[in-house]
Structure formats: C-alpha cells, structure tokens
Amino acid sequence: MDEYEQARYAGDEAYEPLLSEKDETTVAVTDSPLPDDLTRDEVTLPKLSEPELARHYVRLSQMNYGVDTGPYPLGSCTMKYNPTFTEDVAAHPGAAVHPDRSAGSVQGTLELLHSLQDYLGRIGGMDAVTLQPPAGAAGEFAGIAVARTYHEANGEGDQRREIVVPDSAHGTNFATAALAGYDVVSLPSGADGRVDLDALEAAVGEETAALMLTNPNTLGLFERDIEAIADVVHDAGGLLYYDGANLNALLGRARPGDMGFDVMHFNVHKTFATPHGGGGPGAGPVGVTDELAEFLPRPQVRETDDGDYELFEPANSIGKVHGQVGNWPVLVKAYAYLVRLGDAGLRDASGKAVLNANYLAEQIPYEVPYGPFHHEFVASAGEQDAADVAKRMLDYAVHPPTTKWPETVPEALMTEPTESEGVRGLDQLATAFSRVAAEDEETVASAPEKTAARLIDQTSAARNPRLSWHALGENE
Ligand SMILES: Cc1ncc(COP(=O)(O)O)c(C=O)c1O
C-alpha cells in the first residue's frame, strides 16, 4: 500500500504525494545541445508510467470542485459552464500565430479581433472597443485611466479627484479607483437596495470624475432610475462607468450605452463563457462612446478602405495595458461563443439567467430581502453563519454561494445559478440549501465532513500559516 492508499484507508483527509515523492530516478544528461557550462551531468526525476501519471492528476482533480463537477452558484462571479467547443477553436493550429507577424500575414486573425470589437460594441451600445485588458479588474483600471485622461485633456484633471462607488459594489471597483489615484466616495444604498438619487446628488459634484455602477447591481436589482442617475452624473461633468460583470442579465435586451454609460468593461468569462479571470487567463475588453475613443489603449484593430485589417494607435491613447493585441486565446473563445449563440442565443441566455435565479429563490427556505431581481439574488442565512452554511453545502456536493457580501444584507448568501444550469442542477442546489437550513448549529459549524480538506483551525491558519507544501504527517 503506498502512502496515498494508507492515508485514504486511515479515513483522513485525501492525500496525494508529489511526483518526486513517488519516485526519484537519477538520469544521466547526454547529447545536450547546450554548452557544457550550462548543462548538468545528471538530473533526478520521477520515473513513472503513464497510468501512474494519469492517476496522479486525476486524484488531484478529484480533490477540487469545479463547474464540471456540479452546480456552482458563486454570486457575482458568474461561474457558468464553459463549452469545450471553444477550446477546440482556440487550439486550432491556424489560431496559433506569432504575435510579431506582420499585419499582412495575419489578416484572418485581425479580422476575428475586429469582428469581436464590433460585436461587443453592438452588445454594449458603445462606439469603440479595445480588447487589451486581461481581466475584468484590469478592464476597470484601463477604463478609469481613459476617464482620467479625458478629464486631463479637458483641463479638469486636477479638479476631478473623486470616484463615487455604491456601497454594494464589488471590491475591485473601490480598488480600481484607489489604484488610479482617486479618492473613493462610498455611496450608501437606498432602502430598496438601489442607488438613492438624493444620496447621489449629495455625493456628486465638481470634484467627481466618475460614478462606477453595475446594472443589475450586485444584489441582482435593476437600477430603474438609471436615466436620472446618468443625468445627475453628467450634469456635474462626471462620467458614468459600467462594470460589465452582470451583463449576462441584459444580453440582447438592454444596452449600457443606451442607459447613458460612457465607458464600460466586459467580463468575457462571465458573459460569454470563457474561463474565469480573477487576474488569471481572462479578458476584460473596454468599450467607450465616441467622445472617449481617442484615449483607448493601443493597439486597436480597424478595417481599411481596401477591406484589409490593420493595427492602429488611437490619437491620445493611454498606452499599452497588456502585451500585443490582448489575451488572444481567451478572446478567440469569447468570439466562438458569440458566433455560436448569435443574437437570438444571447437573448435566450439572459432570459435563462434571470429565470434560473428566480426559480431557485422560490425554492429555498432562506429569506430574500430585496427584489424583483435579475440574474442573482442575495438571501440572508438569518440566525446561521453564512460561512458555515457555505462549508456545509459542500457536503451536499454543490458549490456554495458567495457569502457575507454585500454587507447590506446580514449573513448574505449571494446566489447566481447562471443560465447554464438546468432544472435538475437547480433542484440539487435547492435541496442542499433546504437541508442545511434545517440542520442544527453544531452540524453546520463543524462542516465540511466529506471534502478532501476538512474544517481548518482558522486561528492557527491565521497565526501560523503553512505557506509551503509538507508531506503528510510532517510538521503537524
Ligand atoms: C461585479 C464585479 N466586478 C468586477 C469583477 C472583477 O472581474 P475579474 O474577476 O475578471 O477581475 C468581478 C469579479 O467577480 C465582479 O463580480
């Protein structure tokens, strides 16, 4: 019995040794094309068979939870299923072009990027789009940098030092504003969970550079006063920034540009089912109105009068925010998804996102304080601790919702089933919520029991963190 099996039969947490613990074989290095002074004579490597290797990685993957494992209603994060056909498209040999090739030799690549810019512009109601930023948060930063440069060009850069952010907003909005050098003004939500126009009027003024808003907001509530909100911000000389993280609720039905937004980012991994970003392999294209187009990052793609495609630099560009044309494989996946669904499919996706959230909210025993909501809802765990509820849900083989945020709802369970969940997945989630809601405090607080890693000692984890890997039994 190897260490893995021993640990497994001992009933402890799942354990999988490193490959180097399974075997260490010393191999002589011969025939290296490198100079002698850069070459070792021998290296120690694990010598394993293909089945051993396959089992190693499958075991590791089984300790994790993913969208391919089961429902994943992590509110605001929009963890929808990523169809694998987009991977095939991105892996197509023709899609692998060297970034330094001349425009003339990569016309197909540029045409795809141009079509994506165009499609996103139509979806968002924006006049120009850059594909450069590599995540939603990076898109926010690029978009706010565009807004800052716009104010500077109007001679108001020194005066407009504030960005207004609703208190229910995602943390990246506050971080973006601060990182871009602005003072952050937190806007208290109204009693209905939406922007309170009186509070907005009090917060906005000659120092306002922008209001950052998502619609529907993070409580899943549509900002019905969006036109009035846009007027307040514009009358004060500020810009309206749209955080596109919740755009999957509106696809094919309403457009941020038509609501009065001046600048927005798209989270392609939330809206178009490409792998999730979070600073990882994502993309966060930014769209703007005509007035701001000259400040977009470079390069962008345009069509010439001859029907060719070329890269160009907008007149007063803020510069580069990412290498080359952006995160190319992720953009290809987003484009493949868009083309596959088409206009009707996108509209259908937003309808299902909203229907699924409303269906699930009807089934669960927890109170949902605000409504009517769109693609996500925030329930309150009431007397239970939302973090414990989340850990207990893992024992019922579903991923938990986002917890304890927004803080405007006590013990918040921010739930977003997404459009990719079918009725069986929704019922599975509802059952998990109902079971946990009916359980006693001790059972819920001691969860999880069935996951690879069990309940951790949070105090020790904070005071004596183990920041590197240790073999089982070592340094307990
Ligand atoms: C509302 C909202 N805005 C911005 C972001 C940041 O997006 P990303 O994870 O791509 O950086 C998120 C991510 O969860 C979000 O939910």
Coordinates of C-alpha atoms and ligand atoms in Angstrom, one line a residue:
M1 CA 0.0 0.0 0.0
D2 CA 1.5 3.4 -1.0
E3 CA 1.3 6.5 1.2
Y4 CA -1.8 7.6 -0.7
E5 CA -3.7 4.5 0.0
Q6 CA -2.6 4.4 3.6
A7 CA -3.9 7.9 4.1
R8 CA -7.1 7.1 2.3
Y9 CA -7.8 4.0 4.3
A10 CA -7.0 5.8 7.6
G11 CA -10.1 7.8 6.7
D12 CA -8.1 11.1 6.9
E13 CA -8.1 13.9 4.5
A14 CA -7.4 13.0 0.9
Y15 CA -3.7 13.0 0.3
E16 CA -1.6 12.7 -2.8
P17 CA 2.2 12.8 -2.7
L18 CA 4.2 14.8 -5.1
L19 CA 5.5 13.0 -8.1
S20 CA 9.0 13.4 -6.7
E21 CA 7.9 11.6 -3.6
K22 CA 6.7 8.7 -5.6
D23 CA 10.0 8.1 -7.3
E24 CA 13.4 9.6 -7.7
T25 CA 15.5 8.3 -10.5
T26 CA 18.8 9.7 -11.5
V27 CA 19.2 10.1 -15.2
A28 CA 22.4 11.0 -17.0
V29 CA 22.2 14.0 -19.3
T30 CA 23.6 13.2 -22.7
D31 CA 23.6 14.8 -26.1
S32 CA 22.6 18.2 -24.8
P33 CA 22.8 20.9 -27.5
L34 CA 23.6 23.4 -24.7
P35 CA 27.2 24.5 -23.9
D36 CA 28.9 22.3 -21.2
D37 CA 29.0 25.0 -18.6
L38 CA 25.2 25.3 -18.8
T39 CA 24.5 21.6 -18.6
R40 CA 24.2 19.3 -15.6
D41 CA 25.7 15.8 -15.9
E42 CA 22.6 14.2 -14.3
V43 CA 19.2 15.1 -13.1
T44 CA 16.9 13.5 -10.6
L45 CA 13.4 13.0 -12.0
P46 CA 10.4 10.9 -11.0
K47 CA 10.2 7.9 -13.3
L48 CA 6.6 6.9 -13.6
S49 CA 4.4 5.0 -16.0
E50 CA 1.7 6.8 -18.0
P51 CA -1.1 5.3 -15.9
E52 CA 0.7 6.4 -12.7
L53 CA 0.9 9.9 -14.1
A54 CA -2.7 9.9 -15.2
R55 CA -3.9 8.7 -11.8
H56 CA -1.8 11.4 -10.0
Y57 CA -3.5 14.2 -11.9
V58 CA -7.0 12.7 -11.8
R59 CA -6.7 12.2 -8.0
L60 CA -5.6 15.8 -7.6
S61 CA -8.5 17.0 -9.8
Q62 CA -10.9 14.9 -7.6
M63 CA -9.9 16.9 -4.6
N64 CA -11.2 20.0 -6.2
Y65 CA -14.6 21.3 -7.0
G66 CA -15.3 22.9 -10.4
V67 CA -18.1 23.8 -12.8
D68 CA -17.5 20.5 -14.4
T69 CA -18.2 18.7 -11.1
G70 CA -21.5 20.3 -10.2
P71 CA -23.6 23.4 -9.7
Y72 CA -21.5 26.5 -8.8
P73 CA -23.8 29.4 -7.8
L74 CA -21.0 31.8 -6.7
G75 CA -22.9 35.1 -6.9
S76 CA -21.3 37.9 -8.9
C77 CA -18.6 35.5 -10.2
T78 CA -20.9 34.0 -12.8
M79 CA -19.3 30.6 -12.8
K80 CA -21.0 29.2 -15.8
Y81 CA -20.1 26.1 -17.8
N82 CA -17.5 26.8 -20.5
P83 CA -18.4 24.8 -23.6
T84 CA -15.5 22.8 -24.7
F85 CA -16.0 23.5 -28.4
T86 CA -14.5 27.0 -27.8
E87 CA -11.3 25.2 -26.6
D88 CA -11.2 23.3 -29.9
V89 CA -11.5 26.5 -31.8
A90 CA -8.7 28.2 -29.7
A91 CA -6.5 25.1 -30.1
H92 CA -6.9 25.1 -33.9
P93 CA -3.4 25.2 -35.5
G94 CA -4.5 28.2 -37.6
A95 CA -5.2 30.2 -34.4
A96 CA -1.5 29.9 -33.2
V97 CA 0.1 32.9 -34.8
H98 CA 3.3 34.6 -33.6
P99 CA 2.4 38.0 -32.1
D100 CA 5.1 39.8 -34.1
R101 CA 4.0 38.7 -37.5
S102 CA 3.2 41.5 -40.0
A103 CA -0.4 42.6 -40.3
G104 CA -0.4 41.5 -44.0
S105 CA 0.3 37.9 -43.0
V106 CA -2.3 37.6 -40.2
Q107 CA -5.4 39.1 -41.9
G108 CA -7.7 36.4 -40.6
T109 CA -6.5 37.0 -37.0
L110 CA -7.1 40.7 -37.3
E111 CA -10.5 40.2 -38.9
L112 CA -11.5 38.0 -36.0
L113 CA -10.4 40.6 -33.5
H114 CA -12.1 43.4 -35.5
S115 CA -15.4 41.4 -35.6
L116 CA -15.1 40.8 -31.8
Q117 CA -14.6 44.6 -31.2
D118 CA -17.6 45.2 -33.4
Y119 CA -19.9 42.6 -31.8
L120 CA -19.0 43.8 -28.3
G121 CA -19.7 47.4 -29.3
R122 CA -23.1 46.4 -30.6
I123 CA -23.9 44.4 -27.4
G124 CA -22.8 47.2 -25.1
G125 CA -24.1 50.1 -27.2
M126 CA -20.5 51.5 -27.3
D127 CA -18.8 53.3 -30.3
A128 CA -15.3 51.9 -29.8
V129 CA -13.8 48.8 -28.1
T130 CA -10.3 47.7 -27.0
L131 CA -9.6 44.1 -26.4
Q132 CA -6.4 44.6 -24.4
P133 CA -7.2 44.2 -20.7
P134 CA -6.6 40.7 -19.4
A135 CA -9.4 40.5 -16.7
G136 CA -12.5 42.4 -15.5
A137 CA -10.5 44.2 -12.9
A138 CA -7.8 45.1 -15.4
G139 CA -10.6 46.4 -17.7
E140 CA -11.9 48.6 -14.9
F141 CA -8.4 50.0 -14.4
A142 CA -8.0 50.7 -18.1
G143 CA -11.5 52.3 -18.3
I144 CA -10.9 54.6 -15.4
A145 CA -7.5 55.5 -16.8
V146 CA -9.3 56.5 -20.0
A147 CA -11.7 58.6 -17.9
R148 CA -8.8 60.3 -16.1
T149 CA -7.1 61.1 -19.4
Y150 CA -10.3 62.5 -20.8
H151 CA -10.7 64.9 -17.8
E152 CA -7.0 65.9 -18.1
A153 CA -7.5 66.7 -21.8
N154 CA -10.4 69.0 -20.8
G155 CA -8.1 70.7 -18.2
E156 CA -10.1 69.2 -15.3
G157 CA -7.6 66.6 -14.2
D158 CA -6.6 68.3 -11.0
Q159 CA -10.1 69.3 -10.1
R160 CA -11.9 65.9 -10.6
R161 CA -10.3 63.9 -7.9
E162 CA -13.2 61.6 -6.7
I163 CA -14.8 58.5 -7.9
V164 CA -18.2 57.6 -6.4
V165 CA -18.9 53.8 -5.8
P166 CA -22.1 52.4 -4.3
D167 CA -21.6 50.6 -1.0
S168 CA -22.8 47.3 -2.5
A169 CA -20.2 47.4 -5.3
H170 CA -17.6 44.8 -6.0
G171 CA -14.3 45.3 -4.1
T172 CA -12.4 45.7 -7.4
N173 CA -14.4 49.0 -8.1
F174 CA -13.0 50.6 -4.9
A175 CA -9.6 49.1 -5.6
T176 CA -9.6 50.4 -9.2
A177 CA -10.5 53.9 -8.1
A178 CA -7.8 54.0 -5.4
L179 CA -5.1 52.5 -7.6
A180 CA -5.9 55.1 -10.3
G181 CA -5.1 57.7 -7.6
Y182 CA -8.6 58.8 -6.9
D183 CA -10.4 59.5 -3.6
V184 CA -13.2 57.0 -3.2
V185 CA -16.6 58.2 -2.2
S186 CA -18.8 55.4 -0.9
L187 CA -22.5 55.9 -1.8
P188 CA -24.9 54.4 0.7
S189 CA -27.7 52.3 -0.9
G190 CA -31.3 53.3 -0.6
A191 CA -33.8 51.2 1.4
D192 CA -34.7 49.3 -1.7
G193 CA -31.1 48.2 -2.3
R194 CA -30.7 50.5 -5.3
V195 CA -29.0 53.9 -5.8
D196 CA -30.7 56.6 -3.7
L197 CA -31.0 59.7 -6.0
D198 CA -30.8 62.1 -3.1
A199 CA -27.7 60.5 -1.8
L200 CA -26.2 60.5 -5.3
E201 CA -26.9 64.2 -5.7
A202 CA -25.2 64.9 -2.4
A203 CA -22.2 62.8 -3.3
V204 CA -21.6 64.1 -6.9
G205 CA -20.2 67.5 -7.7
E206 CA -17.4 69.4 -9.4
E207 CA -14.8 67.0 -8.0
T208 CA -16.5 63.9 -9.4
A209 CA -14.5 62.1 -12.2
A210 CA -16.9 59.2 -12.5
L211 CA -19.6 57.1 -10.9
M212 CA -18.9 53.3 -11.1
L213 CA -22.0 51.2 -11.3
T214 CA -23.1 47.8 -12.4
N215 CA -26.7 47.2 -13.6
P216 CA -28.3 45.0 -12.4
N217 CA -26.3 45.8 -9.2
T218 CA -24.7 43.2 -7.0
L219 CA -28.0 42.4 -5.3
G220 CA -29.3 41.5 -8.7
L221 CA -31.5 44.6 -8.7
F222 CA -32.1 46.6 -11.9
E223 CA -31.3 50.3 -11.3
R224 CA -34.7 51.6 -12.6
D225 CA -33.6 55.2 -12.2
I226 CA -30.6 54.7 -14.4
E227 CA -31.5 57.6 -16.8
A228 CA -31.9 60.0 -13.9
I229 CA -28.7 58.7 -12.4
A230 CA -26.9 59.4 -15.7
D231 CA -28.3 62.9 -15.8
V232 CA -27.1 63.7 -12.3
V233 CA -23.6 62.5 -13.1
H234 CA -23.4 64.1 -16.5
D235 CA -24.8 67.4 -15.2
A236 CA -22.0 67.5 -12.7
G237 CA -19.5 66.9 -15.5
G238 CA -18.6 63.4 -14.4
L239 CA -18.6 60.2 -16.5
L240 CA -20.7 57.1 -15.9
Y241 CA -18.7 53.8 -15.7
Y242 CA -20.4 50.5 -16.3
D243 CA -19.0 47.4 -14.6
G244 CA -20.0 44.8 -17.1
A245 CA -19.8 41.8 -14.7
N246 CA -23.6 41.5 -14.7
L247 CA -24.2 42.0 -18.4
N248 CA -25.4 38.4 -18.8
A249 CA -28.6 39.5 -17.2
L250 CA -29.2 42.0 -20.0
L251 CA -27.8 40.4 -23.2
G252 CA -29.9 41.2 -26.2
R253 CA -32.4 43.2 -24.1
A254 CA -30.8 46.4 -22.9
R255 CA -27.5 48.2 -23.6
P256 CA -25.4 50.2 -21.2
G257 CA -24.7 52.7 -23.9
D258 CA -28.4 53.4 -24.2
M259 CA -28.7 53.9 -20.5
G260 CA -26.2 56.7 -20.5
F261 CA -23.0 54.9 -19.6
D262 CA -19.9 56.4 -21.2
V263 CA -17.3 53.7 -20.5
M264 CA -17.6 50.0 -19.6
H265 CA -15.7 46.8 -19.4
F266 CA -16.9 43.4 -20.5
N267 CA -16.1 40.3 -18.4
V268 CA -15.8 37.9 -21.2
H269 CA -15.5 35.0 -18.7
K270 CA -18.8 35.9 -17.0
T271 CA -20.8 37.0 -20.0
F272 CA -19.5 34.8 -22.8
A273 CA -18.5 31.6 -21.1
T274 CA -14.7 31.6 -21.4
P275 CA -12.6 30.5 -18.5
H276 CA -12.8 32.7 -15.4
G277 CA -10.4 35.6 -14.9
G278 CA -9.7 36.8 -11.4
G279 CA -6.3 38.0 -12.7
G280 CA -5.9 34.7 -14.4
P281 CA -6.4 33.8 -18.1
G282 CA -9.3 36.1 -18.7
A283 CA -10.1 39.2 -20.8
G284 CA -11.8 42.5 -19.9
P285 CA -12.4 44.5 -23.1
V286 CA -13.3 48.1 -22.6
G287 CA -16.0 49.9 -24.7
V288 CA -16.4 53.7 -24.8
T289 CA -18.5 56.4 -26.5
D290 CA -17.1 58.4 -29.4
E291 CA -16.0 61.1 -27.0
L292 CA -13.6 58.8 -25.3
A293 CA -12.4 56.7 -28.2
E294 CA -9.2 58.7 -28.8
F295 CA -7.9 57.7 -25.3
L296 CA -8.3 53.9 -25.6
P297 CA -5.3 51.7 -25.1
R298 CA -3.2 50.7 -28.1
P299 CA -3.2 48.8 -30.4
Q300 CA -6.8 48.5 -31.7
V301 CA -7.8 46.9 -35.0
R302 CA -9.6 48.7 -37.8
E303 CA -10.7 48.0 -41.3
T304 CA -9.0 50.0 -44.1
D305 CA -10.8 51.4 -47.1
D306 CA -9.4 48.5 -49.1
G307 CA -11.2 46.0 -46.8
D308 CA -7.9 44.9 -45.1
Y309 CA -7.3 45.0 -41.4
E310 CA -4.6 46.8 -39.5
L311 CA -3.5 47.7 -36.0
F312 CA -3.6 51.4 -35.1
E313 CA -2.9 53.7 -32.2
P314 CA -5.8 56.0 -31.1
A315 CA -4.8 59.7 -31.2
N316 CA -4.4 60.3 -27.5
S317 CA -4.1 56.7 -26.3
I318 CA -3.3 56.0 -22.6
G319 CA -0.8 53.5 -24.0
K320 CA -0.5 49.8 -23.6
V321 CA -2.1 47.8 -20.8
H322 CA -1.2 44.4 -22.0
G323 CA 1.1 42.6 -24.4
Q324 CA 0.3 42.6 -28.1
V325 CA -3.4 42.5 -29.0
G326 CA -4.7 41.2 -25.7
N327 CA -5.2 37.7 -24.3
W328 CA -5.7 36.1 -27.7
P329 CA -6.9 32.5 -26.9
V330 CA -9.5 33.9 -24.4
L331 CA -10.7 36.4 -27.0
V332 CA -11.0 33.6 -29.6
K333 CA -13.1 31.6 -27.2
A334 CA -15.4 34.6 -26.5
Y335 CA -15.8 35.1 -30.2
A336 CA -16.5 31.5 -30.9
Y337 CA -19.2 31.5 -28.2
L338 CA -20.8 34.7 -29.5
V339 CA -20.9 33.4 -33.1
R340 CA -22.3 30.1 -32.0
L341 CA -25.1 31.6 -30.0
G342 CA -25.8 34.5 -32.3
D343 CA -28.2 37.4 -31.4
A344 CA -31.1 35.0 -30.6
G345 CA -29.0 32.7 -28.5
L346 CA -27.6 35.6 -26.4
R347 CA -31.1 36.9 -25.7
D348 CA -32.1 33.4 -24.7
A349 CA -29.1 33.2 -22.3
S350 CA -30.1 36.4 -20.5
G351 CA -33.6 35.1 -20.2
K352 CA -32.5 31.8 -18.7
A353 CA -30.0 33.5 -16.3
V354 CA -32.9 35.5 -14.8
L355 CA -35.4 32.7 -14.9
N356 CA -33.0 30.3 -13.1
A357 CA -32.2 32.8 -10.3
N358 CA -35.9 33.5 -9.7
Y359 CA -36.8 29.7 -9.8
L360 CA -34.1 28.9 -7.3
A361 CA -35.0 31.8 -5.0
E362 CA -38.6 30.5 -4.8
Q363 CA -37.4 27.0 -3.7
I364 CA -35.0 27.9 -0.9
P365 CA -36.1 28.4 2.7
Y366 CA -33.9 31.5 3.4
E367 CA -35.3 35.0 3.3
V368 CA -34.5 37.0 0.2
P369 CA -34.9 40.6 1.3
Y370 CA -34.8 42.6 -1.9
G371 CA -36.5 42.2 -5.3
P372 CA -37.5 41.8 -8.0
F373 CA -34.1 40.6 -9.0
H374 CA -32.4 39.5 -12.2
H375 CA -29.6 37.0 -12.7
E376 CA -28.7 36.7 -9.0
F377 CA -30.2 37.2 -5.6
V378 CA -28.9 37.7 -2.1
A379 CA -30.6 35.6 0.6
S380 CA -29.9 36.0 4.3
A381 CA -28.8 33.0 6.3
G382 CA -30.6 34.6 9.3
E383 CA -29.5 33.1 12.6
Q384 CA -27.0 30.8 10.8
D385 CA -23.5 31.9 10.0
A386 CA -23.3 32.3 6.2
A387 CA -19.7 31.0 6.1
D388 CA -20.7 27.8 7.9
V389 CA -23.7 27.3 5.6
A390 CA -21.3 27.6 2.7
K391 CA -18.9 25.0 4.0
R392 CA -21.8 22.6 4.9
M393 CA -23.2 22.9 1.3
L394 CA -20.0 21.3 0.0
D395 CA -21.0 18.1 1.9
Y396 CA -24.1 18.0 -0.3
A397 CA -21.9 18.0 -3.4
V398 CA -22.7 21.6 -4.6
H399 CA -20.5 24.7 -4.5
P400 CA -21.8 27.3 -2.1
P401 CA -22.8 30.8 -3.0
T402 CA -20.7 33.9 -2.3
T403 CA -21.0 34.8 1.4
K404 CA -21.1 37.8 3.7
W405 CA -21.2 40.3 0.8
P406 CA -22.8 42.7 0.1
E407 CA -22.7 43.8 3.8
T408 CA -26.0 45.5 3.3
V409 CA -27.7 42.0 3.8
P410 CA -26.9 40.3 7.1
E411 CA -25.2 36.9 6.7
A412 CA -25.5 37.3 2.9
L413 CA -25.7 34.3 0.6
M414 CA -25.2 35.8 -2.8
T415 CA -26.5 33.3 -5.3
E416 CA -26.2 33.1 -9.0
P417 CA -27.1 29.8 -10.6
T418 CA -26.3 31.2 -14.1
E419 CA -28.0 30.3 -17.4
S420 CA -26.0 27.2 -17.9
E421 CA -27.7 25.3 -15.1
G422 CA -30.7 23.1 -16.0
V423 CA -33.7 22.3 -13.7
R424 CA -32.0 19.2 -12.2
G425 CA -29.0 21.3 -11.2
L426 CA -31.3 24.0 -9.7
D427 CA -33.2 21.4 -7.7
Q428 CA -30.0 19.9 -6.5
L429 CA -29.0 23.4 -5.2
A430 CA -32.4 23.9 -3.6
T431 CA -32.2 20.6 -1.8
A432 CA -28.8 21.5 -0.5
F433 CA -30.0 24.9 0.8
S434 CA -33.1 23.3 2.4
R435 CA -31.1 20.5 4.1
V436 CA -28.5 22.9 5.6
A437 CA -31.2 25.4 6.7
A438 CA -32.9 22.6 8.7
E439 CA -29.7 21.4 10.4
D440 CA -28.6 22.2 14.0
E441 CA -25.8 24.7 14.7
E442 CA -23.2 22.2 15.6
T443 CA -23.6 20.1 12.4
V444 CA -23.4 23.2 10.3
A445 CA -20.5 24.8 12.2
S446 CA -18.3 21.6 12.0
A447 CA -18.7 21.1 8.3
P448 CA -17.3 20.1 5.8
E449 CA -17.1 16.4 6.5
K450 CA -16.8 15.0 3.0
T451 CA -14.4 17.2 1.2
A452 CA -10.7 16.5 0.6
A453 CA -9.7 19.1 3.2
R454 CA -11.9 19.3 6.3
L455 CA -12.7 22.2 8.6
I456 CA -9.5 24.1 9.3
D457 CA -8.4 25.7 12.5
Q458 CA -8.9 29.2 11.4
T459 CA -7.0 30.8 14.3
S460 CA -3.9 28.6 13.6
A461 CA -4.2 29.1 9.9
A462 CA -4.0 32.9 10.5
R463 CA -1.4 32.8 13.3
N464 CA 0.9 30.0 12.0
P465 CA 0.2 29.7 8.3
R466 CA 1.9 26.9 6.4
L467 CA 2.8 28.6 3.2
S468 CA 4.6 25.7 1.5
W469 CA 3.8 22.1 0.8
H470 CA 4.5 19.4 3.5
A471 CA 4.5 15.7 3.3
L472 CA 1.6 14.0 5.3
G473 CA 2.4 13.9 9.0
E474 CA 5.3 16.3 8.7
N475 CA 5.2 19.5 10.8
E476 CA 1.6 18.8 12.1
Ligands
LIG1 C1 -19.2 43.0 -10.1 C2 -17.8 42.6 -10.5 N1 -16.9 43.5 -11.0 C3 -15.6 43.2 -11.3 C4 -15.2 41.9 -11.1 C5 -13.7 41.6 -11.4 O1 -13.6 40.8 -12.5 P1 -12.3 39.8 -12.7 O2 -12.5 38.7 -11.8 O3 -12.4 39.4 -14.1 O4 -11.1 40.6 -12.4 C6 -16.0 40.9 -10.6 C7 -15.5 39.6 -10.3 O5 -16.0 38.7 -9.6 C8 -17.3 41.3 -10.2 O6 -18.2 40.4 -9.7

